[in-house]
Amino acid sequence: VQLQASGGGLVQPGGSLRLSCVASGSVLSINDMGWYRQAPGKQRELVAVITSGGSTNYADSVKGRFTISRDNAKNTVYLQMNSLKPEDTAVYYCNAKVRTTDWRLVDSWGQGTLVTVSS
């Protein structure tokens, strides 16, 4: 199973970015999908998670600004980030709990995409 994240970049404070992450390989189904981030010198933290049924949960720091969504037919999770702040600067990682075609449950991570919020 591979996760490929994209959409990071440089944006000014107050701007928006949309991250995408697609799962490929021996995917039978996907349970939770989520986004985490790690800023320089800090531990990785949960940003948002979405269940297979569409229930969502967000870190307090991003509530009202970020929206997580998924397209189950495309095995893809998105993170719409609005009103970005310099403190949102981090490497963003996608995560998926994948049931494989041989019935293993795999905790899969993407390679990370850098988001830089700066003027």
N, C-alpha and C. Protein backbone atom coordinates (compact mmCIF):
# COMPACT_ATOMS: atom_id res chain seq x y z
N VAL A 1 0.85 -1.19 0.00
CA VAL A 1 0.00 0.00 0.00
C VAL A 1 0.89 1.24 0.00
N GLN A 2 0.57 2.18 -0.85
CA GLN A 2 1.31 3.45 -0.90
C GLN A 2 0.33 4.61 -0.78
N LEU A 3 0.76 5.63 -0.05
CA LEU A 3 0.01 6.88 0.03
C LEU A 3 0.85 7.97 -0.62
N GLN A 4 0.25 8.70 -1.53
CA GLN A 4 0.94 9.79 -2.22
C GLN A 4 0.22 11.10 -1.92
N ALA A 5 0.93 11.98 -1.21
CA ALA A 5 0.37 13.28 -0.84
C ALA A 5 0.85 14.35 -1.80
N SER A 6 0.02 15.36 -1.99
CA SER A 6 0.38 16.48 -2.85
C SER A 6 -0.38 17.73 -2.41
N GLY A 7 0.05 18.88 -2.94
CA GLY A 7 -0.69 20.11 -2.70
C GLY A 7 -0.03 21.11 -1.79
N GLY A 8 1.10 20.75 -1.19
CA GLY A 8 1.77 21.69 -0.33
C GLY A 8 2.42 22.82 -1.11
N GLY A 9 2.91 23.82 -0.38
CA GLY A 9 3.57 24.93 -1.04
C GLY A 9 3.70 26.12 -0.13
N LEU A 10 4.06 27.24 -0.72
CA LEU A 10 4.22 28.50 0.01
C LEU A 10 2.96 29.34 -0.19
N VAL A 11 2.42 29.84 0.91
CA VAL A 11 1.23 30.66 0.85
C VAL A 11 1.35 31.79 1.87
N GLN A 12 0.73 32.91 1.57
CA GLN A 12 0.76 34.04 2.49
C GLN A 12 -0.25 33.83 3.62
N PRO A 13 -0.01 34.44 4.76
CA PRO A 13 -1.00 34.37 5.86
C PRO A 13 -2.38 34.81 5.37
N GLY A 14 -3.40 34.05 5.78
CA GLY A 14 -4.75 34.32 5.33
C GLY A 14 -5.14 33.58 4.07
N GLY A 15 -4.16 32.95 3.43
CA GLY A 15 -4.41 32.24 2.19
C GLY A 15 -4.95 30.83 2.41
N SER A 16 -5.10 30.12 1.30
CA SER A 16 -5.66 28.77 1.32
C SER A 16 -4.80 27.80 0.52
N LEU A 17 -4.87 26.55 0.93
CA LEU A 17 -4.26 25.45 0.20
C LEU A 17 -5.16 24.23 0.34
N ARG A 18 -5.07 23.35 -0.65
CA ARG A 18 -5.80 22.08 -0.58
C ARG A 18 -4.82 20.94 -0.75
N LEU A 19 -4.75 20.09 0.25
CA LEU A 19 -3.90 18.90 0.18
C LEU A 19 -4.72 17.71 -0.27
N SER A 20 -4.07 16.82 -1.01
CA SER A 20 -4.70 15.58 -1.45
C SER A 20 -3.79 14.41 -1.13
N CYS A 21 -4.38 13.26 -0.91
CA CYS A 21 -3.60 12.06 -0.64
C CYS A 21 -4.36 10.86 -1.18
N VAL A 22 -3.73 10.12 -2.05
CA VAL A 22 -4.38 8.97 -2.67
C VAL A 22 -3.68 7.69 -2.26
N ALA A 23 -4.45 6.69 -1.93
CA ALA A 23 -3.94 5.37 -1.57
C ALA A 23 -3.99 4.46 -2.78
N SER A 24 -2.93 3.69 -2.96
CA SER A 24 -2.88 2.76 -4.09
C SER A 24 -2.22 1.46 -3.65
N GLY A 25 -2.33 0.46 -4.51
CA GLY A 25 -1.76 -0.84 -4.18
C GLY A 25 -2.85 -1.83 -3.83
N SER A 26 -2.57 -2.67 -2.86
CA SER A 26 -3.47 -3.76 -2.51
C SER A 26 -4.56 -3.31 -1.53
N VAL A 27 -5.35 -2.34 -1.96
CA VAL A 27 -6.37 -1.75 -1.10
C VAL A 27 -7.71 -2.45 -1.30
N LEU A 28 -8.22 -3.04 -0.23
CA LEU A 28 -9.57 -3.61 -0.26
C LEU A 28 -10.57 -2.58 0.25
N SER A 29 -10.23 -1.97 1.37
CA SER A 29 -11.07 -0.91 1.93
C SER A 29 -10.20 -0.07 2.86
N ILE A 30 -10.72 1.12 3.19
CA ILE A 30 -9.98 2.03 4.06
C ILE A 30 -10.88 2.46 5.21
N ASN A 31 -10.38 2.33 6.41
CA ASN A 31 -11.13 2.78 7.58
C ASN A 31 -10.85 4.28 7.77
N ASP A 32 -10.27 4.66 8.88
CA ASP A 32 -9.97 6.07 9.11
C ASP A 32 -8.90 6.58 8.16
N MET A 33 -9.07 7.83 7.75
CA MET A 33 -8.03 8.55 6.99
C MET A 33 -7.79 9.87 7.72
N GLY A 34 -6.55 10.30 7.73
CA GLY A 34 -6.28 11.52 8.49
C GLY A 34 -5.07 12.27 8.00
N TRP A 35 -4.92 13.46 8.56
CA TRP A 35 -3.78 14.31 8.30
C TRP A 35 -3.10 14.64 9.63
N TYR A 36 -1.80 14.55 9.63
CA TYR A 36 -0.98 14.93 10.76
C TYR A 36 0.03 15.96 10.26
N ARG A 37 0.65 16.66 11.20
CA ARG A 37 1.68 17.61 10.79
C ARG A 37 2.80 17.62 11.84
N GLN A 38 3.97 18.00 11.35
CA GLN A 38 5.12 18.11 12.23
C GLN A 38 5.88 19.38 11.88
N ALA A 39 5.91 20.30 12.83
CA ALA A 39 6.65 21.54 12.66
C ALA A 39 8.08 21.33 13.12
N PRO A 40 9.01 22.15 12.67
CA PRO A 40 10.41 22.01 13.09
C PRO A 40 10.55 22.04 14.61
N GLY A 41 11.23 21.03 15.14
CA GLY A 41 11.47 20.97 16.57
C GLY A 41 10.31 20.53 17.41
N LYS A 42 9.22 20.12 16.76
CA LYS A 42 8.03 19.70 17.49
C LYS A 42 7.65 18.27 17.12
N GLN A 43 6.80 17.68 17.96
CA GLN A 43 6.33 16.33 17.69
C GLN A 43 5.21 16.35 16.65
N ARG A 44 5.05 15.23 15.99
CA ARG A 44 3.95 15.11 15.04
C ARG A 44 2.63 15.17 15.81
N GLU A 45 1.66 15.89 15.24
CA GLU A 45 0.37 16.03 15.89
C GLU A 45 -0.76 15.78 14.90
N LEU A 46 -1.88 15.33 15.45
CA LEU A 46 -3.06 15.11 14.64
C LEU A 46 -3.66 16.45 14.22
N VAL A 47 -4.01 16.55 12.95
CA VAL A 47 -4.70 17.74 12.44
C VAL A 47 -6.19 17.44 12.29
N ALA A 48 -6.50 16.37 11.58
CA ALA A 48 -7.89 16.02 11.34
C ALA A 48 -7.98 14.56 10.94
N VAL A 49 -9.12 13.94 11.24
CA VAL A 49 -9.34 12.55 10.87
C VAL A 49 -10.78 12.41 10.41
N ILE A 50 -11.00 11.48 9.48
CA ILE A 50 -12.34 11.21 8.97
C ILE A 50 -12.53 9.71 8.88
N THR A 51 -13.66 9.23 9.38
CA THR A 51 -13.95 7.81 9.35
C THR A 51 -14.51 7.41 7.97
N SER A 52 -14.65 6.13 7.78
CA SER A 52 -15.21 5.65 6.52
C SER A 52 -16.65 6.12 6.34
N GLY A 53 -17.31 6.39 7.43
CA GLY A 53 -18.69 6.87 7.37
C GLY A 53 -18.81 8.37 7.25
N GLY A 54 -17.69 9.06 7.32
CA GLY A 54 -17.71 10.51 7.14
C GLY A 54 -17.68 11.33 8.42
N SER A 55 -17.59 10.71 9.57
CA SER A 55 -17.46 11.47 10.82
C SER A 55 -16.06 12.07 10.89
N THR A 56 -16.00 13.29 11.41
CA THR A 56 -14.73 14.00 11.42
C THR A 56 -14.35 14.46 12.82
N ASN A 57 -13.06 14.69 13.01
CA ASN A 57 -12.55 15.22 14.25
C ASN A 57 -11.36 16.11 13.92
N TYR A 58 -11.25 17.24 14.60
CA TYR A 58 -10.21 18.21 14.30
C TYR A 58 -9.45 18.61 15.56
N ALA A 59 -8.20 18.97 15.36
CA ALA A 59 -7.45 19.61 16.43
C ALA A 59 -8.08 20.98 16.70
N ASP A 60 -8.06 21.39 17.96
CA ASP A 60 -8.67 22.67 18.32
C ASP A 60 -8.06 23.82 17.52
N SER A 61 -6.78 23.71 17.23
CA SER A 61 -6.07 24.81 16.57
C SER A 61 -6.52 25.04 15.13
N VAL A 62 -7.21 24.07 14.53
CA VAL A 62 -7.61 24.21 13.13
C VAL A 62 -9.12 24.23 12.93
N LYS A 63 -9.86 24.04 14.01
CA LYS A 63 -11.33 24.02 13.89
C LYS A 63 -11.84 25.33 13.30
N GLY A 64 -12.75 25.21 12.35
CA GLY A 64 -13.32 26.38 11.70
C GLY A 64 -12.49 26.90 10.54
N ARG A 65 -11.27 26.40 10.38
CA ARG A 65 -10.41 26.85 9.29
C ARG A 65 -10.10 25.73 8.29
N PHE A 66 -9.96 24.51 8.80
CA PHE A 66 -9.61 23.36 7.96
C PHE A 66 -10.83 22.45 7.82
N THR A 67 -10.93 21.81 6.66
CA THR A 67 -11.99 20.83 6.41
C THR A 67 -11.40 19.58 5.78
N ILE A 68 -11.65 18.45 6.41
CA ILE A 68 -11.21 17.17 5.87
C ILE A 68 -12.38 16.50 5.16
N SER A 69 -12.08 15.87 4.04
CA SER A 69 -13.11 15.15 3.28
C SER A 69 -12.44 13.96 2.59
N ARG A 70 -13.27 13.08 2.06
CA ARG A 70 -12.71 11.91 1.37
C ARG A 70 -13.61 11.49 0.23
N ASP A 71 -13.00 10.85 -0.75
CA ASP A 71 -13.72 10.25 -1.86
C ASP A 71 -13.40 8.77 -1.83
N ASN A 72 -14.31 7.97 -1.32
CA ASN A 72 -14.04 6.55 -1.14
C ASN A 72 -13.82 5.84 -2.48
N ALA A 73 -14.49 6.29 -3.51
CA ALA A 73 -14.33 5.66 -4.82
C ALA A 73 -12.93 5.86 -5.37
N LYS A 74 -12.28 6.94 -4.95
CA LYS A 74 -10.93 7.25 -5.43
C LYS A 74 -9.87 6.97 -4.39
N ASN A 75 -10.26 6.42 -3.24
CA ASN A 75 -9.30 6.15 -2.16
C ASN A 75 -8.48 7.40 -1.82
N THR A 76 -9.15 8.52 -1.77
CA THR A 76 -8.46 9.80 -1.61
C THR A 76 -9.03 10.59 -0.44
N VAL A 77 -8.13 11.24 0.29
CA VAL A 77 -8.52 12.13 1.37
C VAL A 77 -7.98 13.52 1.04
N TYR A 78 -8.76 14.53 1.41
CA TYR A 78 -8.41 15.92 1.13
C TYR A 78 -8.35 16.71 2.44
N LEU A 79 -7.58 17.78 2.42
CA LEU A 79 -7.58 18.72 3.53
C LEU A 79 -7.62 20.13 2.93
N GLN A 80 -8.76 20.78 3.07
CA GLN A 80 -8.90 22.16 2.64
C GLN A 80 -8.50 23.05 3.80
N MET A 81 -7.49 23.87 3.58
CA MET A 81 -6.94 24.73 4.63
C MET A 81 -7.17 26.19 4.25
N ASN A 82 -7.96 26.87 5.05
CA ASN A 82 -8.27 28.28 4.82
C ASN A 82 -7.73 29.12 5.99
N SER A 83 -7.65 30.40 5.77
CA SER A 83 -7.19 31.33 6.81
C SER A 83 -5.90 30.85 7.44
N LEU A 84 -4.96 30.48 6.61
CA LEU A 84 -3.72 29.91 7.11
C LEU A 84 -2.92 30.92 7.90
N LYS A 85 -2.24 30.39 8.92
CA LYS A 85 -1.43 31.21 9.82
C LYS A 85 0.02 30.72 9.77
N PRO A 86 0.96 31.57 10.13
CA PRO A 86 2.37 31.12 10.14
C PRO A 86 2.58 29.87 11.01
N GLU A 87 1.82 29.75 12.06
CA GLU A 87 1.97 28.57 12.93
C GLU A 87 1.44 27.28 12.31
N ASP A 88 0.82 27.38 11.15
CA ASP A 88 0.41 26.18 10.42
C ASP A 88 1.57 25.60 9.59
N THR A 89 2.68 26.32 9.55
CA THR A 89 3.83 25.85 8.80
C THR A 89 4.32 24.53 9.37
N ALA A 90 4.41 23.52 8.50
CA ALA A 90 4.81 22.19 8.94
C ALA A 90 4.87 21.27 7.72
N VAL A 91 5.42 20.09 7.95
CA VAL A 91 5.28 19.02 6.98
C VAL A 91 3.99 18.27 7.33
N TYR A 92 3.13 18.13 6.35
CA TYR A 92 1.84 17.47 6.55
C TYR A 92 1.90 16.04 6.00
N TYR A 93 1.48 15.10 6.83
CA TYR A 93 1.50 13.68 6.47
C TYR A 93 0.07 13.14 6.44
N CYS A 94 -0.23 12.36 5.42
CA CYS A 94 -1.52 11.67 5.43
C CYS A 94 -1.33 10.27 6.00
N ASN A 95 -2.41 9.77 6.54
CA ASN A 95 -2.41 8.46 7.16
C ASN A 95 -3.70 7.74 6.80
N ALA A 96 -3.61 6.44 6.63
CA ALA A 96 -4.81 5.66 6.34
C ALA A 96 -4.70 4.28 6.97
N LYS A 97 -5.79 3.85 7.55
CA LYS A 97 -5.88 2.49 8.09
C LYS A 97 -6.50 1.63 7.00
N VAL A 98 -5.67 0.83 6.34
CA VAL A 98 -6.06 0.15 5.11
C VAL A 98 -6.25 -1.34 5.35
N ARG A 99 -7.38 -1.86 4.88
CA ARG A 99 -7.57 -3.31 4.82
C ARG A 99 -7.10 -3.75 3.44
N THR A 100 -6.10 -4.65 3.41
CA THR A 100 -5.54 -5.05 2.14
C THR A 100 -6.32 -6.22 1.54
N THR A 101 -6.01 -6.52 0.31
CA THR A 101 -6.72 -7.60 -0.38
C THR A 101 -6.43 -8.96 0.22
N ASP A 102 -5.34 -9.09 0.99
CA ASP A 102 -5.09 -10.35 1.70
C ASP A 102 -5.48 -10.23 3.18
N TRP A 103 -6.32 -9.29 3.47
CA TRP A 103 -7.00 -9.13 4.77
C TRP A 103 -6.09 -8.70 5.91
N ARG A 104 -4.96 -8.08 5.58
CA ARG A 104 -4.15 -7.47 6.62
C ARG A 104 -4.67 -6.06 6.88
N LEU A 105 -4.45 -5.56 8.08
CA LEU A 105 -4.78 -4.18 8.41
C LEU A 105 -3.46 -3.43 8.52
N VAL A 106 -3.26 -2.48 7.63
CA VAL A 106 -1.99 -1.76 7.51
C VAL A 106 -2.19 -0.30 7.89
N ASP A 107 -1.30 0.21 8.75
CA ASP A 107 -1.29 1.62 9.12
C ASP A 107 -0.30 2.31 8.18
N SER A 108 -0.81 2.96 7.16
CA SER A 108 0.03 3.47 6.09
C SER A 108 0.20 4.98 6.18
N TRP A 109 1.42 5.45 5.85
CA TRP A 109 1.75 6.88 5.90
C TRP A 109 2.24 7.36 4.54
N GLY A 110 1.88 8.58 4.21
CA GLY A 110 2.40 9.23 3.02
C GLY A 110 3.77 9.82 3.30
N GLN A 111 4.38 10.37 2.27
CA GLN A 111 5.75 10.85 2.37
C GLN A 111 5.86 12.24 2.96
N GLY A 112 4.77 12.94 3.11
CA GLY A 112 4.81 14.28 3.66
C GLY A 112 4.87 15.33 2.58
N THR A 113 4.16 16.42 2.82
CA THR A 113 4.20 17.56 1.90
C THR A 113 4.34 18.83 2.74
N LEU A 114 5.26 19.69 2.33
CA LEU A 114 5.60 20.87 3.12
C LEU A 114 4.63 22.01 2.85
N VAL A 115 4.10 22.56 3.92
CA VAL A 115 3.26 23.76 3.85
C VAL A 115 4.00 24.88 4.59
N THR A 116 4.24 25.96 3.89
CA THR A 116 4.92 27.12 4.48
C THR A 116 4.01 28.33 4.37
N VAL A 117 3.71 28.92 5.52
CA VAL A 117 2.85 30.10 5.55
C VAL A 117 3.72 31.28 5.96
N SER A 118 3.95 32.15 5.02
CA SER A 118 4.86 33.27 5.27
C SER A 118 4.60 34.39 4.28
N SER A 119 4.83 35.61 4.74
CA SER A 119 4.70 36.75 3.86
C SER A 119 6.06 37.12 3.26
